[in-house]
Coordinates of C-alpha atoms in Angstrom, one line a residue:
M1213 CA -197.3 22.0 66.3
E1214 CA -199.9 21.4 68.8
Q1215 CA -200.9 17.7 69.9
K1216 CA -204.4 18.0 69.3
I1217 CA -207.2 16.5 67.3
Q1218 CA -207.8 18.7 63.9
L1219 CA -209.9 16.6 61.8
I1220 CA -213.1 14.1 62.2
V1221 CA -213.6 11.7 59.3
F1222 CA -217.0 10.4 59.5
D1223 CA -218.5 7.5 57.2
W1224 CA -221.8 8.4 56.0
A1225 CA -224.8 5.8 55.9
G1226 CA -225.5 4.3 59.3
T1227 CA -222.8 6.7 61.3
T1228 CA -224.3 10.5 60.3
V1229 CA -227.2 9.8 57.7
D1230 CA -229.7 7.1 57.2
Y1231 CA -230.1 5.1 60.5
G1232 CA -229.1 1.8 60.3
S1233 CA -227.6 2.0 56.9
C1234 CA -230.9 0.9 55.5
A1235 CA -230.6 2.5 51.9
P1236 CA -227.6 0.2 50.7
T1237 CA -228.8 -2.8 52.7
E1238 CA -232.5 -3.0 51.0
V1239 CA -230.5 -2.0 47.6
F1240 CA -228.5 -4.8 47.8
N1241 CA -231.4 -7.1 48.8
Q1242 CA -233.5 -5.8 45.4
V1243 CA -230.4 -6.3 43.3
F1244 CA -229.7 -9.7 44.3
I1245 CA -233.1 -10.9 44.3
S1246 CA -233.5 -9.7 40.6
A1247 CA -230.6 -11.8 40.2
G1248 CA -232.4 -15.1 42.0
I1249 CA -230.3 -14.9 45.2
H1250 CA -231.9 -14.6 48.3
L1251 CA -229.6 -13.5 51.1
T1252 CA -230.3 -12.7 55.0
R1253 CA -229.8 -9.0 56.2
E1254 CA -227.0 -10.2 58.2
E1255 CA -225.2 -11.6 55.3
I1256 CA -225.8 -8.7 53.3
N1257 CA -224.7 -6.2 56.2
R1258 CA -221.3 -8.5 57.0
P1259 CA -219.0 -6.9 54.3
M1260 CA -220.9 -3.2 54.8
G1261 CA -218.2 -0.4 54.4
L1262 CA -216.5 -1.8 51.6
E1263 CA -216.5 -0.1 48.1
K1264 CA -219.5 -1.6 46.6
K1265 CA -217.9 -3.5 44.1
A1266 CA -216.0 -5.2 46.4
H1267 CA -219.1 -5.7 48.5
I1268 CA -220.9 -7.3 45.6
R1269 CA -217.5 -9.7 45.3
E1270 CA -217.7 -10.7 48.9
L1271 CA -221.8 -11.5 48.8
L1272 CA -221.1 -13.6 45.7
S1273 CA -217.9 -15.4 47.4
G1274 CA -220.1 -16.1 50.5
E1275 CA -221.2 -19.9 51.1
N1276 CA -224.8 -19.0 50.2
G1277 CA -224.5 -16.7 47.5
S1278 CA -221.7 -18.6 45.5
K1279 CA -224.1 -22.0 46.4
Q1280 CA -227.0 -20.1 44.8
W1281 CA -225.3 -18.6 41.9
Q1282 CA -223.9 -22.1 40.7
Q1283 CA -227.3 -23.9 41.2
I1284 CA -228.8 -20.9 38.8
Y1285 CA -226.4 -20.2 36.3
G1286 CA -224.4 -23.3 36.4
R1287 CA -221.2 -21.6 36.5
M1288 CA -218.8 -19.3 38.8
W1289 CA -219.4 -15.7 38.9
T1290 CA -217.3 -13.3 36.7
E1291 CA -216.2 -9.8 36.9
E1292 CA -218.8 -9.1 34.4
D1293 CA -221.5 -10.3 36.7
V1294 CA -220.1 -8.1 39.2
E1295 CA -220.2 -5.1 37.1
N1296 CA -223.5 -5.8 35.9
L1297 CA -225.1 -6.0 39.4
F1298 CA -222.8 -2.9 40.2
Q1299 CA -224.9 -1.1 37.8
K1300 CA -228.2 -2.2 39.0
F1301 CA -227.0 -1.4 42.5
E1302 CA -225.9 2.4 41.3
K1303 CA -229.0 2.8 39.3
T1304 CA -231.4 1.4 41.9
L1305 CA -229.7 3.6 44.7
Y1306 CA -229.7 6.6 42.7
E1307 CA -233.5 6.3 42.5
V1308 CA -234.1 5.9 46.2
V1309 CA -231.1 7.3 48.3
A1310 CA -232.9 10.7 48.5
S1311 CA -235.2 8.9 50.8
Y1312 CA -232.6 8.0 53.3
S1313 CA -230.9 11.1 53.2
R1314 CA -231.9 12.6 56.8
P1315 CA -229.1 12.9 59.2
I1316 CA -229.5 10.6 62.3
E1317 CA -230.5 12.2 65.5
G1318 CA -227.9 14.0 67.0
A1319 CA -225.6 14.0 64.1
A1320 CA -226.0 17.7 62.9
K1321 CA -225.9 19.1 66.4
T1322 CA -222.8 17.3 67.2
V1323 CA -220.8 18.1 64.1
Q1324 CA -221.9 22.0 64.8
T1325 CA -220.2 21.8 68.3
L1326 CA -217.2 20.3 66.8
K1327 CA -217.1 22.8 64.1
A1328 CA -217.3 25.5 66.6
Q1329 CA -214.7 24.0 68.7
G1330 CA -212.4 24.6 65.3
L1331 CA -212.5 20.9 64.3
L1332 CA -212.6 20.2 60.3
I1333 CA -215.2 17.2 59.1
G1334 CA -214.5 15.0 56.3
S1335 CA -216.4 12.0 55.4
T1336 CA -215.3 8.8 53.6
T1337 CA -217.9 6.5 52.2
G1338 CA -218.6 3.2 50.0
Y1339 CA -221.1 5.3 47.8
H1340 CA -219.5 6.6 44.7
S1341 CA -219.6 10.2 43.7
K1342 CA -222.5 10.1 41.2
I1343 CA -224.7 9.0 44.4
M1344 CA -223.0 11.5 46.8
E1345 CA -223.9 14.2 44.3
R1346 CA -227.3 13.6 45.1
V1347 CA -227.6 13.2 48.9
I1348 CA -224.9 15.9 50.0
P1349 CA -227.2 19.0 49.3
L1350 CA -230.3 16.8 51.0
A1351 CA -227.9 16.2 53.9
A1352 CA -226.8 20.3 54.0
E1353 CA -230.6 21.3 53.8
A1354 CA -231.1 19.1 57.1
G1355 CA -227.9 20.7 58.9
Y1356 CA -225.1 18.1 57.9
A1357 CA -222.5 19.5 55.5
P1358 CA -218.8 18.1 56.1
D1359 CA -215.8 20.3 54.8
C1360 CA -214.8 17.4 52.3
V1361 CA -216.4 14.2 51.2
V1362 CA -213.9 11.6 49.4
T1363 CA -215.3 8.9 47.7
P1364 CA -213.9 5.5 46.2
D1365 CA -213.8 6.6 42.6
V1366 CA -211.8 9.3 43.6
T1367 CA -209.0 7.0 45.0
G1368 CA -209.0 4.5 41.9
G1369 CA -211.9 2.5 43.1
I1370 CA -209.8 1.5 46.3
G1371 CA -212.2 2.0 49.1
R1372 CA -211.8 1.0 53.0
P1373 CA -210.2 -1.0 54.7
S1374 CA -207.3 0.6 52.7
P1375 CA -206.3 4.2 54.2
F1376 CA -206.3 5.9 50.9
M1377 CA -209.9 7.9 51.1
L1378 CA -208.6 9.1 54.5
F1379 CA -205.5 10.3 53.4
E1380 CA -207.3 12.3 50.8
C1381 CA -209.7 13.8 53.1
M1382 CA -206.0 14.9 55.0
R1383 CA -204.5 16.0 51.8
K1384 CA -207.6 18.4 50.8
L1385 CA -208.0 19.8 54.3
N1386 CA -204.2 20.2 54.9
V1387 CA -204.1 18.1 58.3
Y1388 CA -201.3 16.1 59.3
P1389 CA -199.8 13.7 61.0
P1390 CA -202.7 11.3 61.1
S1391 CA -202.4 11.1 64.9
H1392 CA -204.5 14.2 64.8
V1393 CA -207.3 12.5 63.0
I1394 CA -210.1 10.6 64.2
K1395 CA -212.1 8.2 62.2
V1396 CA -215.7 7.4 63.3
G1397 CA -217.8 4.7 61.9
D1398 CA -220.4 2.0 62.3
T1399 CA -218.4 -1.1 60.4
V1400 CA -215.4 -3.0 60.8
A1401 CA -214.1 -1.6 57.4
D1402 CA -214.3 2.0 59.0
I1403 CA -212.2 0.9 62.2
L1404 CA -209.4 -0.6 60.0
E1405 CA -209.6 2.6 57.7
G1406 CA -208.6 4.4 60.6
K1407 CA -206.4 2.0 61.9
N1408 CA -204.4 1.5 58.5
A1409 CA -204.1 5.2 58.1
G1410 CA -202.3 5.3 61.5
A1411 CA -205.3 7.4 63.0
W1412 CA -207.6 7.1 65.9
S1413 CA -210.7 4.7 65.5
I1414 CA -214.5 5.3 67.3
G1415 CA -217.1 3.2 66.7
I1416 CA -220.8 4.0 67.2
L1417 CA -223.3 1.9 68.2
T1418 CA -226.8 3.2 67.7
A1419 CA -227.9 3.7 64.4
S1420 CA -225.0 1.7 63.2
N1421 CA -224.9 -0.9 60.5
L1422 CA -222.7 -3.2 62.9
L1423 CA -226.0 -3.1 65.5
G1424 CA -228.1 -4.5 62.7
L1425 CA -231.2 -2.5 63.8
T1426 CA -233.7 -0.3 62.1
E1427 CA -235.0 2.6 64.3
E1428 CA -238.2 1.0 65.1
E1429 CA -236.4 -2.3 66.1
Y1430 CA -234.4 -0.2 68.4
Q1431 CA -236.9 1.2 70.0
S1432 CA -239.2 -2.0 70.6
M1433 CA -236.2 -4.3 71.5
D1434 CA -236.1 -5.8 74.9
P1435 CA -233.7 -3.7 77.2
E1436 CA -231.8 -6.5 78.0
D1437 CA -231.3 -8.1 74.8
L1438 CA -230.6 -4.5 73.6
K1439 CA -227.9 -4.4 75.7
A1440 CA -226.4 -7.8 75.0
R1441 CA -226.4 -7.0 71.1
K1442 CA -224.5 -3.7 71.9
Q1443 CA -222.0 -5.4 74.2
R1444 CA -221.5 -7.7 71.3
A1445 CA -221.1 -4.8 68.8
A1446 CA -218.8 -3.2 71.1
E1447 CA -216.3 -6.5 70.8
I1448 CA -216.4 -6.1 67.4
Y1449 CA -215.2 -3.0 67.4
K1450 CA -212.8 -3.8 69.9
N1451 CA -211.2 -6.7 68.5
A1452 CA -211.1 -4.7 65.0
G1453 CA -208.7 -2.3 67.0
A1454 CA -211.2 0.4 67.9
D1455 CA -209.7 3.1 70.2
M1456 CA -213.0 3.9 71.6
V1457 CA -216.6 2.5 71.3
I1458 CA -219.4 5.0 72.1
D1459 CA -222.9 4.5 72.3
T1460 CA -224.2 7.5 70.2
I1461 CA -222.6 10.2 67.9
A1462 CA -223.6 13.1 70.7
D1463 CA -220.8 11.0 73.1
L1464 CA -218.4 12.0 70.4
V1465 CA -217.5 15.9 72.1
P1466 CA -216.5 14.1 75.1
A1467 CA -214.6 11.4 73.4
V1468 CA -212.5 13.7 71.6
E1469 CA -211.7 15.6 74.8
E1470 CA -210.5 12.3 76.2
I1471 CA -208.3 11.8 73.2
N1472 CA -206.8 15.0 73.4
R1473 CA -205.8 14.3 77.0
R1474 CA -204.2 11.1 75.6
L1475 CA -202.2 13.3 73.0
E1476 CA -201.4 15.5 75.7
K1477 CA -199.8 12.9 78.0
E1478 CA -198.0 11.3 75.2
A1479 CA -196.4 14.7 74.7
F1480 CA -194.9 14.6 78.0

């Protein structure tokens, strides 16, 4: 078998669609405020990339979330609370997610280039299938259409950082071994998903949840402040095990070429 990358598995929000992963951030904020819990955007974003129930558990377990919950309800949160918050999250997200389905600049063109080179395109996400059924056609209309999309409910509710969604992409598209696969994402959970699968992992800076900026904030930020922020984000990716960190999704094409060169060297 030729030692060459055959499959790219992207994250969804913040990587290929929805600049800055704004949809889940805004919806988590609304849902927790409705429960009387006020969290910062940084707190909400920290667990991003996880399956959404796991994300809710992380927010409730954090020092701020846990303290506020105790103050308001006089008890620890329960799995019933998690389920109630999750149902509100899904309902609210379903209502607004269509507004956040525009591919990030350069995503559609990059994917088209990779497909023209013979690569398959997969996607794993923290969104459940009901949400993805709503947004996949909208992204396709705008030029982004993966060959395979896997959601946590397909893998028994087990999302990132486990490798099972990525493995399901590999199974559906008949690609193996994992060394022929690259996982591309904008969170630590994405990097860990790739590494736990034995695949290559690449982190993206611009438009990422990890950078934590809206498109307007990115454009207006002082260049030196933006450079420092990107450096911090790159270090977080690398500390999580990222094989490479790229600035924008357009940089993925030469990144794939570089990984193919590394694979060729390893073959000799």
